[in-house]
Coordinates of C-alpha atoms and ligand atoms in Angstrom, one line a residue:
Chain R
M196 CA 0.1 -0.1 -0.4
T197 CA 2.5 2.8 0.8
A198 CA 4.9 1.3 -2.3
K199 CA 1.4 2.1 -4.3
I200 CA 1.2 5.3 -2.8
R201 CA 4.3 6.3 -3.1
G202 CA 4.3 5.6 -7.2
L203 CA 0.9 8.3 -7.1
I204 CA 2.8 10.3 -5.4
S205 CA 6.1 10.1 -7.7
I206 CA 4.0 10.9 -10.9
L207 CA 1.4 13.2 -9.8
V208 CA 5.5 15.7 -8.9
F209 CA 6.2 14.8 -12.1
L210 CA 3.0 16.1 -13.7
A211 CA 2.7 19.5 -11.4
I212 CA 6.6 20.3 -12.4
W213 CA 6.0 19.4 -16.3
E214 CA 2.2 21.7 -16.3
G215 CA 4.0 24.4 -13.4
A216 CA 7.0 25.0 -16.2
V217 CA 4.7 25.6 -19.1
R218 CA 2.3 27.3 -17.2
F219 CA 4.9 30.1 -15.6
H220 CA 6.4 30.4 -19.0
L221 CA 9.7 28.3 -18.3
V222 CA 9.3 26.7 -21.8
E223 CA 7.8 27.6 -24.7
N224 CA 4.5 25.6 -25.1
F225 CA 5.7 25.3 -28.6
V226 CA 8.2 23.0 -27.6
L227 CA 6.7 21.4 -24.4
T228 CA 2.4 21.0 -24.3
S229 CA 1.0 21.0 -20.3
P230 CA -0.7 17.8 -19.5
S231 CA -3.9 19.7 -19.3
E232 CA -3.7 20.9 -22.9
T233 CA -2.5 17.2 -23.6
L234 CA -5.6 16.0 -22.0
R235 CA -8.1 18.1 -23.7
Q236 CA -6.1 17.7 -27.7
I237 CA -6.8 14.0 -26.9
G238 CA -10.3 14.9 -25.6
H239 CA -10.1 16.9 -29.1
L240 CA -8.8 14.0 -31.0
L241 CA -10.9 10.8 -29.9
S242 CA -14.2 13.9 -30.3
T243 CA -13.0 14.1 -34.4
G244 CA -12.2 9.9 -34.5
E245 CA -9.0 10.1 -35.2
L246 CA -7.3 9.6 -32.4
Q247 CA -9.0 6.2 -32.6
T248 CA -8.0 5.5 -36.9
H249 CA -5.2 5.7 -35.9
V250 CA -5.1 3.8 -32.9
K251 CA -7.0 1.5 -34.9
A252 CA -4.4 0.9 -37.6
S253 CA -1.5 0.5 -35.0
M254 CA -3.6 -2.4 -33.3
L255 CA -4.3 -4.1 -36.0
R256 CA -0.9 -4.2 -37.4
I257 CA -0.1 -5.3 -33.7
V258 CA -2.1 -7.4 -33.2
L259 CA -1.8 -9.4 -36.6
G260 CA 1.5 -9.8 -36.2
Y261 CA 2.1 -10.5 -32.4
S262 CA -0.5 -13.7 -32.5
I263 CA 1.2 -14.8 -35.4
A264 CA 4.2 -14.4 -33.4
L265 CA 3.2 -15.8 -30.2
V266 CA 2.4 -19.2 -32.3
L267 CA 5.0 -19.4 -33.9
G268 CA 7.3 -18.5 -31.2
V269 CA 5.4 -21.3 -28.7
V270 CA 5.5 -24.3 -31.4
I271 CA 9.6 -23.4 -32.3
G272 CA 10.9 -22.6 -28.8
T273 CA 9.0 -25.8 -27.7
L274 CA 10.4 -27.9 -30.4
M275 CA 13.9 -26.6 -29.9
G276 CA 13.2 -27.3 -26.0
W277 CA 12.3 -30.9 -26.7
F278 CA 13.6 -31.9 -29.0
R279 CA 17.8 -31.8 -29.3
V280 CA 18.2 -32.1 -33.1
V281 CA 15.8 -29.4 -33.5
D282 CA 17.7 -27.0 -31.4
D283 CA 20.8 -28.0 -33.2
Y284 CA 19.7 -27.1 -36.4
V285 CA 17.6 -23.8 -35.6
D286 CA 19.8 -22.4 -32.8
P287 CA 22.4 -21.4 -35.0
I288 CA 19.9 -18.9 -37.4
I289 CA 18.6 -18.0 -35.1
E290 CA 21.5 -16.5 -32.9
M291 CA 22.8 -14.6 -37.2
F292 CA 19.2 -13.6 -37.3
R293 CA 19.1 -12.0 -33.1
P294 CA 21.5 -9.2 -33.3
V295 CA 19.5 -7.7 -36.6
S296 CA 16.6 -4.9 -35.4
P297 CA 13.7 -5.2 -36.5
L298 CA 14.4 -1.9 -38.1
A299 CA 16.6 -3.0 -40.6
I300 CA 14.4 -5.4 -41.7
L301 CA 12.0 -3.2 -42.0
P302 CA 13.0 -2.4 -46.3
L303 CA 13.8 -5.0 -47.3
A304 CA 10.0 -6.3 -46.2
I305 CA 8.9 -4.0 -48.3
L306 CA 11.1 -4.1 -51.1
W307 CA 8.9 -7.4 -51.2
L308 CA 5.3 -7.2 -49.3
G309 CA 5.2 -3.8 -50.8
I310 CA 3.9 -0.7 -48.9
G311 CA 1.0 -2.4 -47.6
Q312 CA 0.1 -4.0 -43.9
S313 CA 1.5 -7.2 -44.5
S314 CA 5.4 -5.2 -44.1
K315 CA 5.0 -4.2 -40.8
V316 CA 3.1 -7.4 -39.9
F317 CA 5.9 -8.3 -41.2
V318 CA 8.4 -6.9 -39.2
I319 CA 6.3 -7.3 -35.9
V320 CA 6.0 -10.9 -36.5
Y321 CA 10.1 -10.7 -36.5
A322 CA 10.8 -8.4 -33.9
C323 CA 8.4 -10.4 -31.0
I324 CA 9.0 -13.8 -32.5
F325 CA 12.6 -14.0 -30.8
P326 CA 11.4 -13.3 -26.6
I327 CA 8.9 -15.3 -26.9
M328 CA 10.8 -18.1 -28.1
L329 CA 13.9 -17.8 -26.0
N330 CA 10.9 -17.7 -23.0
T331 CA 9.0 -21.3 -24.7
Y332 CA 12.7 -22.7 -25.2
A333 CA 13.8 -21.3 -21.2
G334 CA 10.8 -23.2 -20.0
V335 CA 10.2 -26.6 -21.9
R336 CA 13.9 -26.7 -20.8
S337 CA 13.3 -26.2 -17.2
V338 CA 10.9 -28.7 -16.9
P339 CA 12.1 -31.1 -13.9
R340 CA 13.2 -34.5 -15.5
S341 CA 11.6 -36.7 -12.3
V342 CA 7.6 -34.6 -13.2
V343 CA 8.1 -35.7 -16.9
E344 CA 9.1 -39.4 -15.4
A345 CA 5.9 -38.8 -13.7
A346 CA 4.0 -37.8 -16.5
R347 CA 5.5 -40.9 -18.7
I348 CA 5.0 -43.7 -16.1
L349 CA 1.2 -42.6 -15.2
G350 CA 0.9 -43.5 -19.5
A351 CA 1.1 -39.8 -21.1
K352 CA 2.4 -40.5 -24.7
S353 CA 4.0 -38.3 -26.9
D354 CA 1.4 -35.7 -27.4
E355 CA 0.4 -35.7 -23.9
M356 CA 3.6 -35.0 -22.7
L357 CA 3.9 -31.9 -24.7
L358 CA 0.7 -30.2 -24.4
K359 CA -0.1 -31.9 -20.4
V360 CA 3.0 -31.3 -19.1
V361 CA 5.4 -29.7 -21.2
F362 CA 3.2 -26.5 -22.2
Q363 CA 1.2 -26.6 -19.0
N364 CA 4.7 -25.9 -17.4
S365 CA 6.4 -23.6 -19.3
L366 CA 3.4 -21.3 -19.4
P367 CA 4.4 -18.9 -16.8
L368 CA 7.5 -18.0 -19.1
I369 CA 5.6 -18.1 -22.3
M370 CA 3.7 -15.1 -20.5
T371 CA 6.7 -13.3 -19.5
G372 CA 7.4 -14.2 -23.3
A373 CA 4.5 -12.6 -24.7
R374 CA 5.0 -9.6 -22.4
I375 CA 8.3 -8.3 -22.9
S376 CA 7.1 -8.8 -27.0
F377 CA 4.0 -6.8 -26.4
A378 CA 6.4 -3.8 -25.4
V379 CA 8.3 -4.6 -28.4
A380 CA 5.8 -4.1 -30.6
L381 CA 4.5 -1.1 -29.4
I382 CA 8.3 0.2 -30.1
V383 CA 8.4 -0.7 -33.3
I384 CA 5.1 -0.1 -35.5
I385 CA 5.7 3.2 -34.2
A386 CA 8.9 3.1 -35.8
A387 CA 7.6 1.0 -38.6
E388 CA 4.9 4.0 -39.0
M389 CA 7.5 6.5 -39.4
V390 CA 8.8 4.9 -41.5
A391 CA 6.5 3.9 -43.7
A392 CA 2.5 4.5 -43.4
D393 CA -0.4 6.7 -43.8
T394 CA -2.5 5.8 -40.3
G395 CA -1.6 5.4 -37.2
L396 CA 0.3 6.4 -34.2
G397 CA 4.0 6.8 -35.8
Y398 CA 2.9 8.5 -38.5
M399 CA 0.3 10.7 -36.5
I400 CA 3.1 11.8 -34.2
L401 CA 5.8 12.1 -37.3
T402 CA 3.1 14.3 -38.8
A403 CA 2.1 16.1 -36.1
Q404 CA 5.7 17.0 -35.8
Q405 CA 6.4 17.9 -39.6
T406 CA 3.1 20.4 -39.4
F407 CA 4.1 22.0 -35.4
H408 CA 1.2 20.7 -34.4
T409 CA 3.1 20.0 -31.5
A410 CA 0.1 19.3 -29.1
D411 CA -1.2 16.7 -31.6
L412 CA 2.6 15.1 -31.1
F413 CA 2.3 15.0 -27.3
A414 CA -1.6 13.6 -27.8
G415 CA 0.4 10.4 -29.2
I416 CA 2.9 10.2 -26.8
V417 CA 0.8 9.5 -24.2
T418 CA -1.5 7.3 -25.7
I419 CA 1.2 4.9 -27.1
A420 CA 2.4 5.2 -23.3
V421 CA -1.4 4.0 -22.2
I422 CA -1.8 1.4 -24.5
G423 CA 1.5 0.1 -23.2
F424 CA 0.7 0.6 -20.0
V425 CA -3.2 -1.3 -20.2
G426 CA -1.6 -3.9 -22.1
D427 CA 1.0 -4.8 -20.0
R428 CA -1.4 -5.0 -17.5
L429 CA -4.1 -7.5 -19.1
L430 CA -1.1 -9.5 -20.1
R431 CA 0.1 -9.5 -15.9
L432 CA -4.0 -10.3 -15.4
L433 CA -4.1 -13.2 -17.8
R434 CA -1.4 -15.0 -16.7
A435 CA -2.8 -14.8 -13.1
R436 CA -5.8 -16.5 -14.5
L437 CA -4.3 -18.6 -16.6
C438 CA -1.1 -20.1 -13.9
P439 CA -2.7 -19.8 -10.7
W440 CA 0.2 -21.5 -9.1
Y441 CA 2.4 -20.0 -10.3
V442 CA 4.5 -18.1 -7.4
E443 CA 6.7 -15.3 -8.9
S444 CA 9.8 -14.9 -6.9
G445 CA 10.2 -11.5 -8.1
E446 CA 7.4 -8.9 -9.0
H447 CA 8.4 -6.5 -11.8
Chain A
M10 CA 2.6 -58.8 -9.3
Q11 CA 5.8 -60.7 -9.4
I12 CA 9.1 -59.5 -10.4
N13 CA 12.4 -61.2 -11.4
A14 CA 15.5 -59.9 -12.4
L15 CA 18.2 -62.3 -13.1
N16 CA 22.2 -61.3 -13.7
V17 CA 21.9 -57.3 -14.1
N18 CA 24.6 -55.1 -15.0
K19 CA 24.1 -51.9 -15.8
H20 CA 27.2 -49.1 -16.6
F21 CA 27.0 -45.4 -17.0
Q22 CA 29.1 -44.0 -19.4
I23 CA 31.3 -41.0 -18.1
G24 CA 33.2 -39.7 -20.4
N25 CA 35.1 -41.8 -21.7
Q26 CA 35.1 -43.3 -18.3
K27 CA 32.9 -46.6 -17.5
L28 CA 31.4 -46.5 -14.0
V29 CA 29.8 -49.9 -13.1
V30 CA 27.0 -49.4 -11.0
L31 CA 25.3 -52.2 -10.7
D32 CA 26.9 -55.9 -11.4
Q33 CA 24.9 -59.2 -11.8
L34 CA 22.2 -58.5 -10.0
S35 CA 19.9 -61.0 -8.9
V36 CA 16.5 -60.9 -7.4
N37 CA 13.2 -62.3 -6.5
I38 CA 10.3 -60.5 -5.4
E39 CA 7.2 -62.3 -4.6
N40 CA 3.4 -60.3 -4.9
G41 CA 2.5 -58.7 -2.1
K42 CA 5.5 -58.8 0.0
F43 CA 6.7 -55.4 0.6
I44 CA 10.3 -54.9 0.0
C45 CA 13.2 -52.7 1.4
L46 CA 16.4 -51.9 -0.8
L47 CA 19.0 -50.8 1.7
G48 CA 22.1 -49.7 0.9
P49 CA 24.4 -46.2 1.5
S50 CA 24.3 -43.8 -0.8
G51 CA 25.5 -43.7 -4.4
C52 CA 25.6 -47.4 -4.7
G53 CA 22.7 -47.8 -7.1
K54 CA 19.6 -48.7 -5.6
S55 CA 17.8 -46.0 -7.7
T56 CA 19.4 -47.1 -10.6
F57 CA 17.9 -50.6 -9.7
L58 CA 14.8 -49.2 -9.2
R59 CA 14.3 -47.4 -12.4
C60 CA 15.8 -50.1 -14.4
I61 CA 11.9 -52.1 -13.0
A62 CA 10.3 -48.7 -13.8
G63 CA 11.7 -48.9 -17.7
L64 CA 13.3 -45.7 -17.2
D65 CA 16.7 -47.1 -17.7
V66 CA 17.7 -50.1 -19.6
P67 CA 20.2 -52.8 -18.4
S68 CA 23.1 -53.2 -20.0
S69 CA 22.8 -57.0 -19.8
G70 CA 21.0 -59.1 -17.8
E71 CA 16.9 -59.4 -17.5
I72 CA 14.1 -58.1 -15.5
M73 CA 10.9 -59.9 -16.1
V74 CA 7.4 -59.0 -14.4
D75 CA 5.2 -61.0 -14.0
G76 CA 7.0 -62.7 -16.5
K77 CA 7.1 -60.6 -19.6
P78 CA 10.0 -58.4 -19.9
V79 CA 10.1 -54.3 -18.9
A80 CA 9.8 -52.8 -21.8
G81 CA 9.3 -49.2 -21.2
P82 CA 8.2 -47.1 -18.3
G83 CA 4.0 -47.6 -17.8
P84 CA 1.3 -47.1 -15.2
D85 CA 1.5 -51.2 -14.0
R86 CA 5.0 -49.9 -12.5
A87 CA 4.2 -46.4 -10.2
M88 CA 6.7 -44.9 -8.8
V89 CA 6.9 -42.3 -6.1
F90 CA 9.7 -40.1 -6.2
Q91 CA 11.9 -38.3 -3.2
D92 CA 11.6 -35.1 -4.4
Y93 CA 7.4 -35.4 -5.3
A94 CA 7.8 -34.7 -8.9
L95 CA 4.0 -33.2 -9.0
F96 CA 2.8 -31.0 -11.6
P97 CA 2.9 -27.9 -10.2
W98 CA 0.0 -26.5 -12.5
C99 CA -2.3 -28.8 -11.0
N100 CA -4.2 -28.8 -7.7
V101 CA -3.9 -31.7 -5.2
A102 CA -7.1 -33.5 -7.1
D103 CA -6.1 -33.2 -10.5
N104 CA -2.8 -34.7 -9.5
I105 CA -4.0 -37.5 -8.2
M106 CA -6.2 -37.8 -11.2
F107 CA -3.4 -37.2 -13.7
G108 CA -3.4 -41.1 -14.5
L109 CA -6.3 -41.9 -14.7
R110 CA -7.8 -39.2 -16.9
L111 CA -5.2 -40.1 -20.2
R112 CA -6.3 -43.3 -19.5
K113 CA -10.1 -41.9 -19.9
N114 CA -8.7 -40.5 -23.1
R115 CA -8.0 -42.9 -24.5
G116 CA -11.8 -45.4 -24.0
R117 CA -11.6 -47.0 -20.6
R118 CA -14.1 -46.8 -18.5
D119 CA -13.3 -46.2 -15.2
R120 CA -15.3 -46.3 -11.6
P121 CA -16.4 -42.2 -11.9
D122 CA -13.7 -39.6 -11.0
A123 CA -15.6 -38.0 -8.0
V124 CA -15.7 -41.7 -6.4
V125 CA -11.7 -42.2 -7.1
L126 CA -11.2 -39.3 -6.1
D127 CA -12.6 -39.3 -2.8
E128 CA -11.3 -43.1 -1.4
L129 CA -7.5 -41.9 -2.5
I130 CA -8.4 -38.5 -0.3
G131 CA -9.6 -40.4 2.5
L132 CA -6.7 -42.8 2.2
V133 CA -4.4 -40.8 2.1
G134 CA -5.4 -38.2 4.8
L135 CA -5.8 -35.2 2.2
R136 CA -9.5 -34.4 2.4
G137 CA -10.1 -30.5 2.8
F138 CA -6.9 -30.4 0.6
E139 CA -8.3 -30.8 -2.4
K140 CA -8.0 -27.9 -4.6
A141 CA -4.5 -26.8 -3.0
Y142 CA -1.7 -26.2 -5.2
P143 CA 1.8 -28.0 -3.9
H144 CA 3.4 -25.3 -2.9
Q145 CA 0.8 -24.5 -0.6
I146 CA 1.5 -28.0 2.1
S147 CA 4.1 -29.1 3.4
G148 CA 6.6 -31.9 2.3
G149 CA 4.9 -34.4 4.3
M150 CA 1.4 -33.8 2.4
R151 CA 3.6 -33.5 -1.0
Q152 CA 4.3 -37.0 -0.4
R153 CA 1.2 -38.1 0.8
V154 CA -0.4 -36.7 -3.1
G155 CA 2.5 -38.0 -4.9
I156 CA 1.6 -41.7 -2.9
A157 CA -2.9 -41.5 -4.0
R158 CA -1.4 -40.3 -7.7
A159 CA 0.5 -43.6 -8.1
L160 CA -2.1 -45.6 -6.0
A161 CA -4.7 -44.0 -8.5
V162 CA -3.3 -46.0 -11.9
D163 CA -4.0 -49.1 -10.1
P164 CA -1.1 -50.2 -10.5
G165 CA 0.4 -53.7 -9.9
V166 CA 3.9 -52.3 -8.2
L167 CA 4.7 -49.4 -6.0
L168 CA 8.2 -48.1 -6.6
M169 CA 8.8 -45.5 -4.0
D170 CA 12.8 -44.2 -4.2
E171 CA 13.7 -42.7 -0.6
P172 CA 9.9 -40.9 -0.8
F173 CA 10.3 -40.0 3.4
A174 CA 13.6 -39.1 3.8
A175 CA 13.3 -35.4 2.6
I176 CA 10.6 -35.2 5.7
D177 CA 11.0 -34.6 8.9
A178 CA 11.2 -37.6 11.5
I179 CA 7.9 -37.2 13.3
T180 CA 6.1 -36.6 10.8
R181 CA 8.3 -39.4 8.3
E182 CA 7.1 -42.2 11.0
Q183 CA 3.7 -40.8 10.6
L184 CA 3.6 -41.5 6.9
Q185 CA 5.1 -45.1 7.4
R186 CA 2.3 -45.9 9.7
Q187 CA -0.2 -44.7 7.4
L188 CA 2.1 -46.4 4.4
L189 CA 1.4 -49.7 5.7
D190 CA -1.7 -49.5 6.6
T191 CA -2.9 -48.4 2.7
W192 CA -0.1 -51.6 1.9
E193 CA -2.3 -54.0 3.8
K194 CA -5.6 -52.1 2.5
T195 CA -4.5 -52.6 -1.0
K196 CA -2.1 -55.5 -0.8
K197 CA 0.0 -54.1 -3.5
T198 CA 3.5 -55.1 -4.0
I199 CA 5.8 -52.3 -2.3
I200 CA 9.6 -51.6 -3.7
F201 CA 11.3 -49.1 -0.8
V202 CA 14.7 -48.0 -1.1
T203 CA 15.5 -46.9 2.0
H204 CA 19.6 -45.7 2.9
S205 CA 17.7 -46.1 6.5
V206 CA 17.9 -49.8 8.3
E207 CA 15.6 -48.3 10.8
E208 CA 13.2 -47.7 7.9
A209 CA 13.7 -50.9 6.2
A210 CA 13.0 -53.2 9.4
F211 CA 10.2 -50.9 10.4
L212 CA 8.3 -51.6 7.0
A213 CA 9.6 -54.4 5.2
D214 CA 9.0 -58.4 4.9
E215 CA 11.9 -58.5 3.1
V216 CA 15.1 -56.2 3.2
H217 CA 17.5 -56.8 0.4
V218 CA 20.9 -55.2 1.1
F219 CA 22.9 -53.6 -1.5
G220 CA 27.0 -54.2 -1.0
A221 CA 29.3 -51.0 -1.9
R222 CA 29.4 -50.6 -6.3
P223 CA 29.8 -51.9 -8.1
A224 CA 26.3 -53.4 -6.4
S225 CA 24.4 -56.7 -6.1
I226 CA 22.5 -57.4 -3.7
R227 CA 24.6 -58.5 -0.7
E228 CA 22.8 -60.5 1.5
S229 CA 18.9 -60.6 1.9
F230 CA 17.2 -60.2 5.7
V231 CA 13.2 -61.6 6.2
V232 CA 11.8 -59.5 8.6
D233 CA 9.3 -61.9 11.2
L234 CA 8.3 -59.7 13.5
P235 CA 4.5 -58.8 13.8
R236 CA 3.6 -55.5 12.6
P237 CA 3.4 -52.7 14.5
R238 CA 6.7 -53.4 14.7
D239 CA 7.8 -51.7 18.1
H240 CA 11.5 -49.6 17.3
A241 CA 12.5 -50.3 21.2
S242 CA 12.2 -54.0 21.3
T243 CA 15.1 -56.3 21.5
A244 CA 13.8 -58.5 18.4
F245 CA 13.8 -55.2 16.3
A246 CA 17.3 -54.4 17.6
D247 CA 18.6 -57.3 16.9
I248 CA 17.5 -57.8 12.8
A249 CA 18.2 -53.9 12.7
S250 CA 22.2 -54.2 13.9
R251 CA 22.7 -57.3 11.6
M252 CA 21.8 -54.9 8.8
R253 CA 23.2 -52.4 10.0
A254 CA 26.7 -55.3 10.1
S255 CA 26.0 -56.1 6.4
I256 CA 26.3 -53.2 4.9
D257 CA 28.9 -52.1 7.7
A258 CA 30.6 -55.7 5.6
G259 CA 30.2 -54.5 2.3
M260 CA 31.5 -51.0 2.5
Q261 CA 34.7 -52.4 4.4
R262 CA 35.3 -55.0 1.5
A263 CA 35.3 -52.0 -1.3
A264 CA 37.4 -50.2 0.8
S265 CA 39.9 -53.1 1.7
Ligands
ADP57 N1 22.2 -41.0 -15.6 C1 23.4 -41.2 -15.3 N2 24.2 -41.2 -16.1 C2 25.8 -41.2 -15.0 N3 25.7 -42.0 -13.9 C3 24.5 -41.9 -13.0 C4 23.2 -42.0 -13.8 N4 22.3 -42.0 -12.7 C5 23.4 -42.8 -12.0 N5 24.5 -42.5 -11.3 C6 25.2 -43.2 -10.7 O1 25.3 -44.2 -10.4 C7 25.7 -44.4 -9.1 C8 24.4 -45.3 -8.3 O2 23.3 -44.2 -8.7 P1 22.0 -44.2 -7.7 O3 21.0 -45.5 -8.4 O4 21.7 -43.2 -7.6 O5 23.0 -44.6 -6.3 P2 21.5 -44.6 -4.7 O6 20.8 -44.4 -5.7 O7 22.3 -46.1 -4.7 O8 22.0 -43.2 -4.0 C9 26.3 -42.9 -8.7 O9 27.2 -43.2 -8.5 C10 25.5 -42.2 -9.5 O10 26.6 -40.8 -9.5
MG58 MG1 19.2 -42.7 -4.8

């Protein structure tokens, strides 16, 4: 409880300094929009429907790419963790691509898939798949040997072993990967939309900057922060729902 | 269930070293008996138990279960692990029912889940904890779940690998008595691995003492004392000291 209060105090002080800096003309509102003004601008953009359009465009790309990455990442991560051969073959490829930023892939994706939706979705998949795959892999590898043996003795066949033992045991780590990936997806989509899009929050922010609509710029940034925060909360709730048995050592 | 091991050898390859663990081990275990395998740690008790379970394969020799050679693990030879090996994502009830539900998926018809569960919960004394997760209960209770989970699939033999070794002494004695009750009710063959002479003398019909590695059965004892056994009786002390002497002699032979 006290921890929560401290956090709240910290945020309020931050907002107060920000608001004060603009109110007392310490900073030109051409470069800094106050929190209250940002809020008002968000209200305005919502009333015209402009903000919804951009949020929807960004979220659609994220949801598509994220879902594909989730499925692929869990499947590949599980196979790598469970079958040594798969690990041997796939791991070098992963290590080769992992240092290559998703943004470096974007121009290539555009070249292959065009300027439309699919190139952005592709980049999201590329960015999200690593955290999910690697966390799934770690989860699978962390299943205790005796637990696997207990299941075999009780009669689990290989498919049951993967679905009812290995997957279940890995779920908390898979959900951790899902949380990391969501944050990554949000970072990447904004950048991608700045490079090549005519909708989305990234596009909106860049246009606002280029046309000197500072308030829109701030409205965009705050919207991203809210989406990131709410998304992470939802994923944490989902994990608590799916893995009520899981006790975290250090929640963050 | 009857188990016959004949000239079982088992070695592990560690780097370019060959570690011989079991050396020409032979033993016959009769149906319905409570058997203890007793020996110092590292002598190969778990390895032998795992060979019976089908989790390890002997390098040579044969293990017959009801006249058929062991071919991989199966619910006819259920195992209770020292570290419990419970499924952490399953509550007590789901842990116990895990094996039965797998069978049900394959279209076998057993008695209704609720009936079986209720019986097992009663047998191991876990009423009221059906919904608890393993991390929420004590070590002793976890092992009760482990035992119930193994009994649920109605195995012919219960393989127990130092199941009470990590449990405090008071709870251990309680679990030993309850295991004997359970055994008398179910009349299952039990093969119980332990490194405790007292535990073996308290529980078993027959105790097979392992020699030092590479091990075979060094000596077998029939414990012909009525149950419940009294740790303080002279007969108990006598058989325990004979077993202890057998272990010591085995270790000295290895050291010399
Ligand atoms: N999978 C394995 N690989 C290599 N060595 C093993 C393996 N399993 C057991 N051993 C070795 O075999 C010996 C006997 O082990 P174990 O059967 O566990 O003994 P016990 O149960 O009597 O304490 C030990 O020296 C152990 O290190
Ligand atoms: Mg052992």
